[in-house]
Amino acid sequence: MKIYINGKFYDRNAARISVFDHGLLYGDGVFEGIRAYKRLVFKLEEHIDRLFESAHTIMLNIPLTKEQVIKAVIQTLKMNKLDDAYIRLVVTRGEGDLGLDPRKCLGHATVIIIADKIKLYPEEFYKNGLAIITVPTVRNLPEALNPQIKSLNYLNNILAKIEAINAGCDEAIMLDSLGYVAECTGDNIFIVKNDHLFTPPQCMGTLRGITRDTVMEIAGKSKIPVHEHVITRHEVYNSDECFLTGTAAEIIPVVKVDGRIIGRGKPGKLTLDLMKKFKVATKKEGVRY
Ligand code: PMP
């Protein structure tokens, strides 16, 4: 495996960054998780746009243009001879001293690209659906650390994930500070009620997921009404269908939330239809190499 760090490729064991890198010391940096399907990097431009927006907000200067980042991603995929891949693109503040001050970070941000084989979720998740729970850890408040910034600091999500695992679940619904549904630890959430789709808006403390956007696009084309709307737990429990979206997970049906059966307790019709249409989109929309 060859890993890209600041324009050079290193073997896995030789790919190292400084212990003074503020990405490590403070989670000071941004990242993207991207996927390639049969030599097509799905929605790569959208991922790069989101990366640059996250970096802009934390005043992190990415030392490459968007076009150069796209080239570097493609180069990494080719170097590793991968047709299908999961790509992790990371930009840290770089090497500084032990204080917080980002001005002390020498020269350049650290740009890292890792391309690996995708580890698929077990097939039964998609066939039978997931049982998930809501957890006590509240999603980061947008007015404190906006979840729209895809930062390297994922401790909020990890705490929620630990709570889910302790309860025997693989994913958790995180609520906002008022108790409304925000998103999951690594996925966005949708519910279906009377053939309408509902998902929380960004102001509730959610990442603007690329998969979420894709699902909304597909729904639009299929004339399925989509609403970005406040969602309560009651509405989730009484929804007809529920599913999660994310780059790694794609679309995963949810059949049980906090012990309440959703719909008929198996993946719903609309969810299954969206899963099919999403598969088609992954063959078309992105950058080929
Ligand atoms: N929310 C969170 C917290 C995430 O980490 C992710 C995965 N990046 C998502 C939602 C889904 O976003 P995307 O569809 O862009 O992968």
Tab-separated table of C-alpha atoms and ligand atoms in Angstrom:
chain	number	residue	atom	x	y	z
A	1	MET	CA	0.000	0.000	0.000
A	2	LYS	CA	1.287	3.463	-0.944
A	3	ILE	CA	0.173	6.443	1.085
A	4	TYR	CA	0.294	10.030	-0.101
A	5	ILE	CA	1.743	12.569	2.320
A	6	ASN	CA	2.437	16.105	1.078
A	7	GLY	CA	3.096	15.137	-2.536
A	8	LYS	CA	5.177	12.014	-1.877
A	9	PHE	CA	4.235	8.348	-1.631
A	10	TYR	CA	5.310	6.154	1.267
A	11	ASP	CA	4.899	2.480	2.127
A	12	ARG	CA	2.366	1.862	4.835
A	13	ASN	CA	5.021	1.350	7.541
A	14	ALA	CA	7.033	4.377	6.476
A	15	ALA	CA	4.025	6.733	6.291
A	16	ARG	CA	4.546	8.850	9.409
A	17	ILE	CA	3.744	12.347	10.603
A	18	SER	CA	5.162	14.363	13.488
A	19	VAL	CA	3.918	13.841	17.045
A	20	PHE	CA	3.746	17.657	17.130
A	21	ASP	CA	1.165	17.707	14.336
A	22	HIS	CA	-1.879	19.557	15.659
A	23	GLY	CA	-4.106	17.034	13.923
A	24	LEU	CA	-2.873	14.546	16.528
A	25	LEU	CA	-2.496	16.915	19.477
A	26	TYR	CA	-5.834	18.710	19.085
A	27	GLY	CA	-7.879	17.104	16.318
A	28	ASP	CA	-7.091	20.331	14.460
A	29	GLY	CA	-7.801	19.414	10.868
A	30	VAL	CA	-10.471	18.282	8.435
A	31	PHE	CA	-11.166	15.139	6.448
A	32	GLU	CA	-13.314	13.380	3.887
A	33	GLY	CA	-14.331	9.754	3.419
A	34	ILE	CA	-14.788	9.078	-0.284
A	35	ARG	CA	-15.577	5.989	-2.299
A	36	ALA	CA	-14.584	4.744	-5.732
A	37	TYR	CA	-16.754	2.335	-7.691
A	38	LYS	CA	-15.238	0.598	-10.728
A	39	ARG	CA	-12.757	3.406	-11.451
A	40	LEU	CA	-15.255	6.180	-10.792
A	41	VAL	CA	-14.705	8.349	-7.718
A	42	PHE	CA	-18.272	8.966	-6.648
A	43	LYS	CA	-19.121	12.678	-6.280
A	44	LEU	CA	-15.437	13.554	-5.853
A	45	GLU	CA	-15.957	17.233	-6.636
A	46	GLU	CA	-18.671	17.494	-3.992
A	47	HIS	CA	-16.357	15.915	-1.408
A	48	ILE	CA	-13.542	18.296	-2.312
A	49	ASP	CA	-15.911	21.278	-2.071
A	50	ARG	CA	-16.985	20.147	1.408
A	51	LEU	CA	-13.346	19.649	2.451
A	52	PHE	CA	-12.469	23.190	1.365
A	53	GLU	CA	-15.534	24.600	3.135
A	54	SER	CA	-14.598	22.834	6.395
A	55	ALA	CA	-11.019	24.124	6.028
A	56	HIS	CA	-12.203	27.660	5.262
A	57	THR	CA	-14.262	27.811	8.447
A	58	ILE	CA	-11.375	26.658	10.660
A	59	MET	CA	-9.008	29.003	8.740
A	60	LEU	CA	-6.848	26.138	7.576
A	61	ASN	CA	-5.039	26.862	4.358
A	62	ILE	CA	-4.921	23.781	2.138
A	63	PRO	CA	-1.637	24.134	0.226
A	64	LEU	CA	-3.184	22.752	-2.986
A	65	THR	CA	-5.917	23.876	-5.349
A	66	LYS	CA	-9.093	21.794	-5.645
A	67	GLU	CA	-7.856	20.510	-9.007
A	68	GLN	CA	-4.546	19.469	-7.463
A	69	VAL	CA	-6.324	17.615	-4.645
A	70	ILE	CA	-8.477	15.775	-7.215
A	71	LYS	CA	-5.321	14.828	-9.158
A	72	ALA	CA	-3.616	13.611	-5.983
A	73	VAL	CA	-6.629	11.417	-5.111
A	74	ILE	CA	-6.628	9.869	-8.590
A	75	GLN	CA	-2.858	9.405	-8.475
A	76	THR	CA	-3.168	7.568	-5.143
A	77	LEU	CA	-5.855	5.255	-6.537
A	78	LYS	CA	-3.768	4.476	-9.616
A	79	MET	CA	-0.610	3.965	-7.568
A	80	ASN	CA	-2.478	1.377	-5.484
A	81	LYS	CA	-4.141	-0.214	-8.535
A	82	LEU	CA	-7.574	0.044	-6.946
A	83	ASP	CA	-10.787	-0.084	-8.982
A	84	ASP	CA	-13.077	-0.061	-5.949
A	85	ALA	CA	-11.829	1.770	-2.900
A	86	TYR	CA	-12.476	3.716	0.246
A	87	ILE	CA	-10.414	6.900	0.263
A	88	ARG	CA	-9.532	8.867	3.380
A	89	LEU	CA	-8.415	12.401	2.630
A	90	VAL	CA	-7.023	14.217	5.672
A	91	VAL	CA	-5.664	17.745	6.044
A	92	THR	CA	-4.171	18.662	9.411
A	93	ARG	CA	-2.948	22.016	10.715
A	94	GLY	CA	0.565	20.564	10.549
A	95	GLU	CA	3.482	20.558	12.954
A	96	GLY	CA	3.396	23.153	15.725
A	97	ASP	CA	4.417	23.436	19.358
A	98	LEU	CA	2.552	22.125	22.393
A	99	GLY	CA	0.233	25.140	22.568
A	100	LEU	CA	-3.058	25.611	20.733
A	101	ASP	CA	-1.899	28.577	18.660
A	102	PRO	CA	-2.289	27.621	14.989
A	103	ARG	CA	0.152	30.414	14.038
A	104	LYS	CA	2.927	28.281	15.537
A	105	CYS	CA	2.275	25.514	13.019
A	106	LEU	CA	5.220	25.608	10.700
A	107	GLY	CA	4.652	26.390	7.076
A	108	HIS	CA	2.287	23.850	5.711
A	109	ALA	CA	-0.751	21.855	6.526
A	110	THR	CA	-0.221	18.091	6.257
A	111	VAL	CA	-2.166	16.494	3.390
A	112	ILE	CA	-2.656	12.731	3.646
A	113	ILE	CA	-4.456	10.401	1.226
A	114	ILE	CA	-5.033	6.764	2.096
A	115	ALA	CA	-6.768	4.532	-0.435
A	116	ASP	CA	-7.732	1.081	0.743
A	117	LYS	CA	-10.034	-1.759	-0.191
A	118	ILE	CA	-13.539	-1.075	1.083
A	119	LYS	CA	-14.649	-3.025	4.107
A	120	LEU	CA	-18.281	-3.679	3.352
A	121	TYR	CA	-20.873	-3.854	6.097
A	122	PRO	CA	-22.330	-7.349	6.579
A	123	GLU	CA	-24.916	-8.250	3.965
A	124	GLU	CA	-27.553	-8.963	6.649
A	125	PHE	CA	-27.578	-5.256	7.609
A	126	TYR	CA	-29.003	-4.507	4.167
A	127	LYS	CA	-31.261	-7.547	3.938
A	128	ASN	CA	-32.763	-7.486	7.415
A	129	GLY	CA	-32.170	-3.907	8.551
A	130	LEU	CA	-30.494	-2.509	11.648
A	131	ALA	CA	-31.719	-2.221	15.220
A	132	ILE	CA	-30.445	1.070	16.642
A	133	ILE	CA	-30.941	3.201	19.747
A	134	THR	CA	-30.864	6.831	20.783
A	135	VAL	CA	-27.984	7.568	23.151
A	136	PRO	CA	-27.422	10.052	26.004
A	137	THR	CA	-24.505	11.896	24.364
A	138	VAL	CA	-25.999	14.889	22.572
A	139	ARG	CA	-24.661	15.794	19.101
A	140	ASN	CA	-22.285	18.769	19.137
A	141	LEU	CA	-24.239	22.008	19.216
A	142	PRO	CA	-23.964	23.849	15.897
A	143	GLU	CA	-23.339	27.071	17.820
A	144	ALA	CA	-20.371	25.436	19.620
A	145	LEU	CA	-18.718	23.118	17.085
A	146	ASN	CA	-20.829	22.917	13.967
A	147	PRO	CA	-21.184	19.308	12.753
A	148	GLN	CA	-21.059	20.720	9.227
A	149	ILE	CA	-17.326	21.129	9.783
A	150	LYS	CA	-16.021	17.647	9.068
A	151	SER	CA	-13.198	18.002	11.552
A	152	LEU	CA	-10.725	15.432	12.836
A	153	ASN	CA	-12.289	15.736	16.276
A	154	TYR	CA	-14.813	12.897	16.299
A	155	LEU	CA	-14.911	12.332	20.053
A	156	ASN	CA	-18.571	13.417	20.231
A	157	ASN	CA	-19.458	10.676	17.742
A	158	ILE	CA	-17.141	8.130	19.362
A	159	LEU	CA	-18.782	8.631	22.773
A	160	ALA	CA	-22.167	7.968	21.164
A	161	LYS	CA	-20.771	4.939	19.337
A	162	ILE	CA	-19.474	3.504	22.631
A	163	GLU	CA	-22.937	3.938	24.148
A	164	ALA	CA	-24.471	2.103	21.177
A	165	ILE	CA	-21.928	-0.722	21.410
A	166	ASN	CA	-22.507	-1.043	25.175
A	167	ALA	CA	-26.197	-1.513	24.393
A	168	GLY	CA	-25.433	-4.160	21.754
A	169	CYS	CA	-26.129	-1.919	18.728
A	170	ASP	CA	-23.927	-0.970	15.787
A	171	GLU	CA	-25.181	2.577	15.274
A	172	ALA	CA	-26.832	5.259	17.409
A	173	ILE	CA	-29.190	8.131	16.823
A	174	MET	CA	-27.773	11.302	18.336
A	175	LEU	CA	-30.251	13.947	19.462
A	176	ASP	CA	-29.683	17.682	19.621
A	177	SER	CA	-29.714	19.614	22.906
A	178	LEU	CA	-33.537	19.927	22.758
A	179	GLY	CA	-34.022	16.210	22.236
A	180	TYR	CA	-34.787	16.324	18.508
A	181	VAL	CA	-33.179	13.838	16.123
A	182	ALA	CA	-29.904	15.123	14.629
A	183	GLU	CA	-27.997	12.304	12.929
A	184	CYS	CA	-26.162	9.059	13.622
A	185	THR	CA	-22.502	8.712	14.633
A	186	GLY	CA	-21.324	8.318	11.035
A	187	ASP	CA	-24.500	8.551	8.973
A	188	ASN	CA	-27.462	10.808	8.274
A	189	ILE	CA	-30.984	9.623	9.002
A	190	PHE	CA	-34.229	9.633	7.018
A	191	ILE	CA	-37.743	8.513	7.862
A	192	VAL	CA	-40.640	7.780	5.519
A	193	LYS	CA	-44.225	8.637	6.417
A	194	ASN	CA	-47.123	8.330	3.966
A	195	ASP	CA	-44.661	8.200	1.028
A	196	HIS	CA	-42.956	11.443	2.064
A	197	LEU	CA	-39.289	11.540	3.072
A	198	PHE	CA	-38.154	13.509	6.125
A	199	THR	CA	-34.619	14.290	7.280
A	200	PRO	CA	-33.353	16.834	9.828
A	201	PRO	CA	-31.995	20.106	8.407
A	202	GLN	CA	-28.357	21.160	8.916
A	203	CYS	CA	-29.305	23.671	11.599
A	204	MET	CA	-30.266	20.738	13.878
A	205	GLY	CA	-26.573	19.738	14.039
A	206	THR	CA	-26.018	17.426	11.107
A	207	LEU	CA	-23.330	16.980	8.529
A	208	ARG	CA	-24.484	17.751	5.011
A	209	GLY	CA	-23.895	14.218	3.805
A	210	ILE	CA	-23.063	13.644	0.162
A	211	THR	CA	-25.124	10.432	0.287
A	212	ARG	CA	-27.966	12.401	1.912
A	213	ASP	CA	-27.822	14.931	-0.939
A	214	THR	CA	-27.795	12.090	-3.480
A	215	VAL	CA	-30.871	10.480	-1.895
A	216	MET	CA	-32.656	13.845	-1.975
A	217	GLU	CA	-31.730	14.238	-5.660
A	218	ILE	CA	-32.990	10.743	-6.509
A	219	ALA	CA	-36.202	11.342	-4.552
A	220	GLY	CA	-36.714	14.618	-6.426
A	221	LYS	CA	-36.358	12.867	-9.774
A	222	SER	CA	-38.734	10.118	-8.630
A	223	LYS	CA	-41.315	12.721	-7.527
A	224	ILE	CA	-41.073	11.649	-3.899
A	225	PRO	CA	-41.582	14.712	-1.684
A	226	VAL	CA	-38.606	15.372	0.659
A	227	HIS	CA	-38.811	17.582	3.722
A	228	GLU	CA	-35.909	18.891	5.755
A	229	HIS	CA	-37.808	19.021	8.988
A	230	VAL	CA	-37.531	18.716	12.762
A	231	ILE	CA	-37.980	15.050	13.685
A	232	THR	CA	-38.925	13.785	17.144
A	233	ARG	CA	-38.289	10.293	18.504
A	234	HIS	CA	-42.064	9.743	18.446
A	235	GLU	CA	-42.033	10.385	14.699
A	236	VAL	CA	-39.186	7.952	14.189
A	237	TYR	CA	-40.950	5.236	16.238
A	238	ASN	CA	-44.141	5.713	14.208
A	239	SER	CA	-42.556	6.105	10.795
A	240	ASP	CA	-43.370	3.680	7.981
A	241	GLU	CA	-39.698	3.247	7.113
A	242	CYS	CA	-36.359	4.494	8.357
A	243	PHE	CA	-32.882	4.353	6.826
A	244	LEU	CA	-29.384	5.749	7.271
A	245	THR	CA	-27.104	7.210	4.612
A	246	GLY	CA	-23.326	7.542	4.417
A	247	THR	CA	-20.421	7.046	2.039
A	248	ALA	CA	-19.284	3.788	3.647
A	249	ALA	CA	-22.754	2.491	4.540
A	250	GLU	CA	-24.534	3.764	1.406
A	251	ILE	CA	-28.230	3.266	2.340
A	252	ILE	CA	-28.956	0.971	5.298
A	253	PRO	CA	-32.532	0.166	6.364
A	254	VAL	CA	-33.437	0.531	10.051
A	255	VAL	CA	-36.116	-1.788	11.420
A	256	LYS	CA	-36.022	-1.142	15.168
A	257	VAL	CA	-35.337	2.016	17.196
A	258	ASP	CA	-35.180	1.943	21.020
A	259	GLY	CA	-37.017	-1.385	20.971
A	260	ARG	CA	-39.883	-0.057	18.792
A	261	ILE	CA	-40.486	-1.915	15.541
A	262	ILE	CA	-40.457	0.408	12.527
A	263	GLY	CA	-43.186	-0.242	9.964
A	264	ARG	CA	-43.451	-3.980	9.389
A	265	GLY	CA	-40.075	-4.705	10.946
A	266	LYS	CA	-38.304	-5.240	7.647
A	267	PRO	CA	-36.726	-2.934	5.033
A	268	GLY	CA	-39.480	-0.824	3.443
A	269	LYS	CA	-40.486	-0.582	-0.211
A	270	LEU	CA	-39.323	2.984	-0.705
A	271	THR	CA	-36.016	2.280	1.045
A	272	LEU	CA	-35.361	-0.725	-1.186
A	273	ASP	CA	-36.216	1.326	-4.269
A	274	LEU	CA	-33.837	4.125	-3.197
A	275	MET	CA	-31.088	1.544	-2.565
A	276	LYS	CA	-31.467	0.306	-6.132
A	277	LYS	CA	-31.449	3.810	-7.598
A	278	PHE	CA	-28.469	4.780	-5.467
A	279	LYS	CA	-26.480	1.841	-6.898
A	280	VAL	CA	-27.215	3.186	-10.391
A	281	ALA	CA	-26.032	6.681	-9.381
A	282	THR	CA	-22.699	5.275	-8.132
A	283	LYS	CA	-22.009	4.043	-11.641
A	284	LYS	CA	-22.552	7.464	-13.197
A	285	GLU	CA	-21.757	10.458	-11.066
A	286	GLY	CA	-18.152	11.333	-10.355
A	287	VAL	CA	-14.623	11.519	-11.711
A	288	ARG	CA	-13.328	8.599	-13.789
A	289	TYR	CA	-9.727	7.403	-13.785
B	1	PMP	N1	-22.802	12.310	9.529
B	1	PMP	C1	-21.594	12.053	10.046
B	1	PMP	C2	-21.314	12.477	11.447
B	1	PMP	C3	-20.602	11.420	9.283
B	1	PMP	O1	-19.400	11.171	9.790
B	1	PMP	C4	-20.910	11.009	7.965
B	1	PMP	C5	-19.889	10.275	7.139
B	1	PMP	N2	-18.992	11.146	6.533
B	1	PMP	C6	-22.187	11.291	7.457
B	1	PMP	C7	-23.108	11.937	8.274
B	1	PMP	C8	-22.575	10.917	6.060
B	1	PMP	O2	-21.934	11.760	5.130
B	1	PMP	P1	-21.558	11.263	3.668
B	1	PMP	O3	-22.821	10.786	3.038
B	1	PMP	O4	-21.002	12.460	2.997
B	1	PMP	O5	-20.559	10.168	3.833
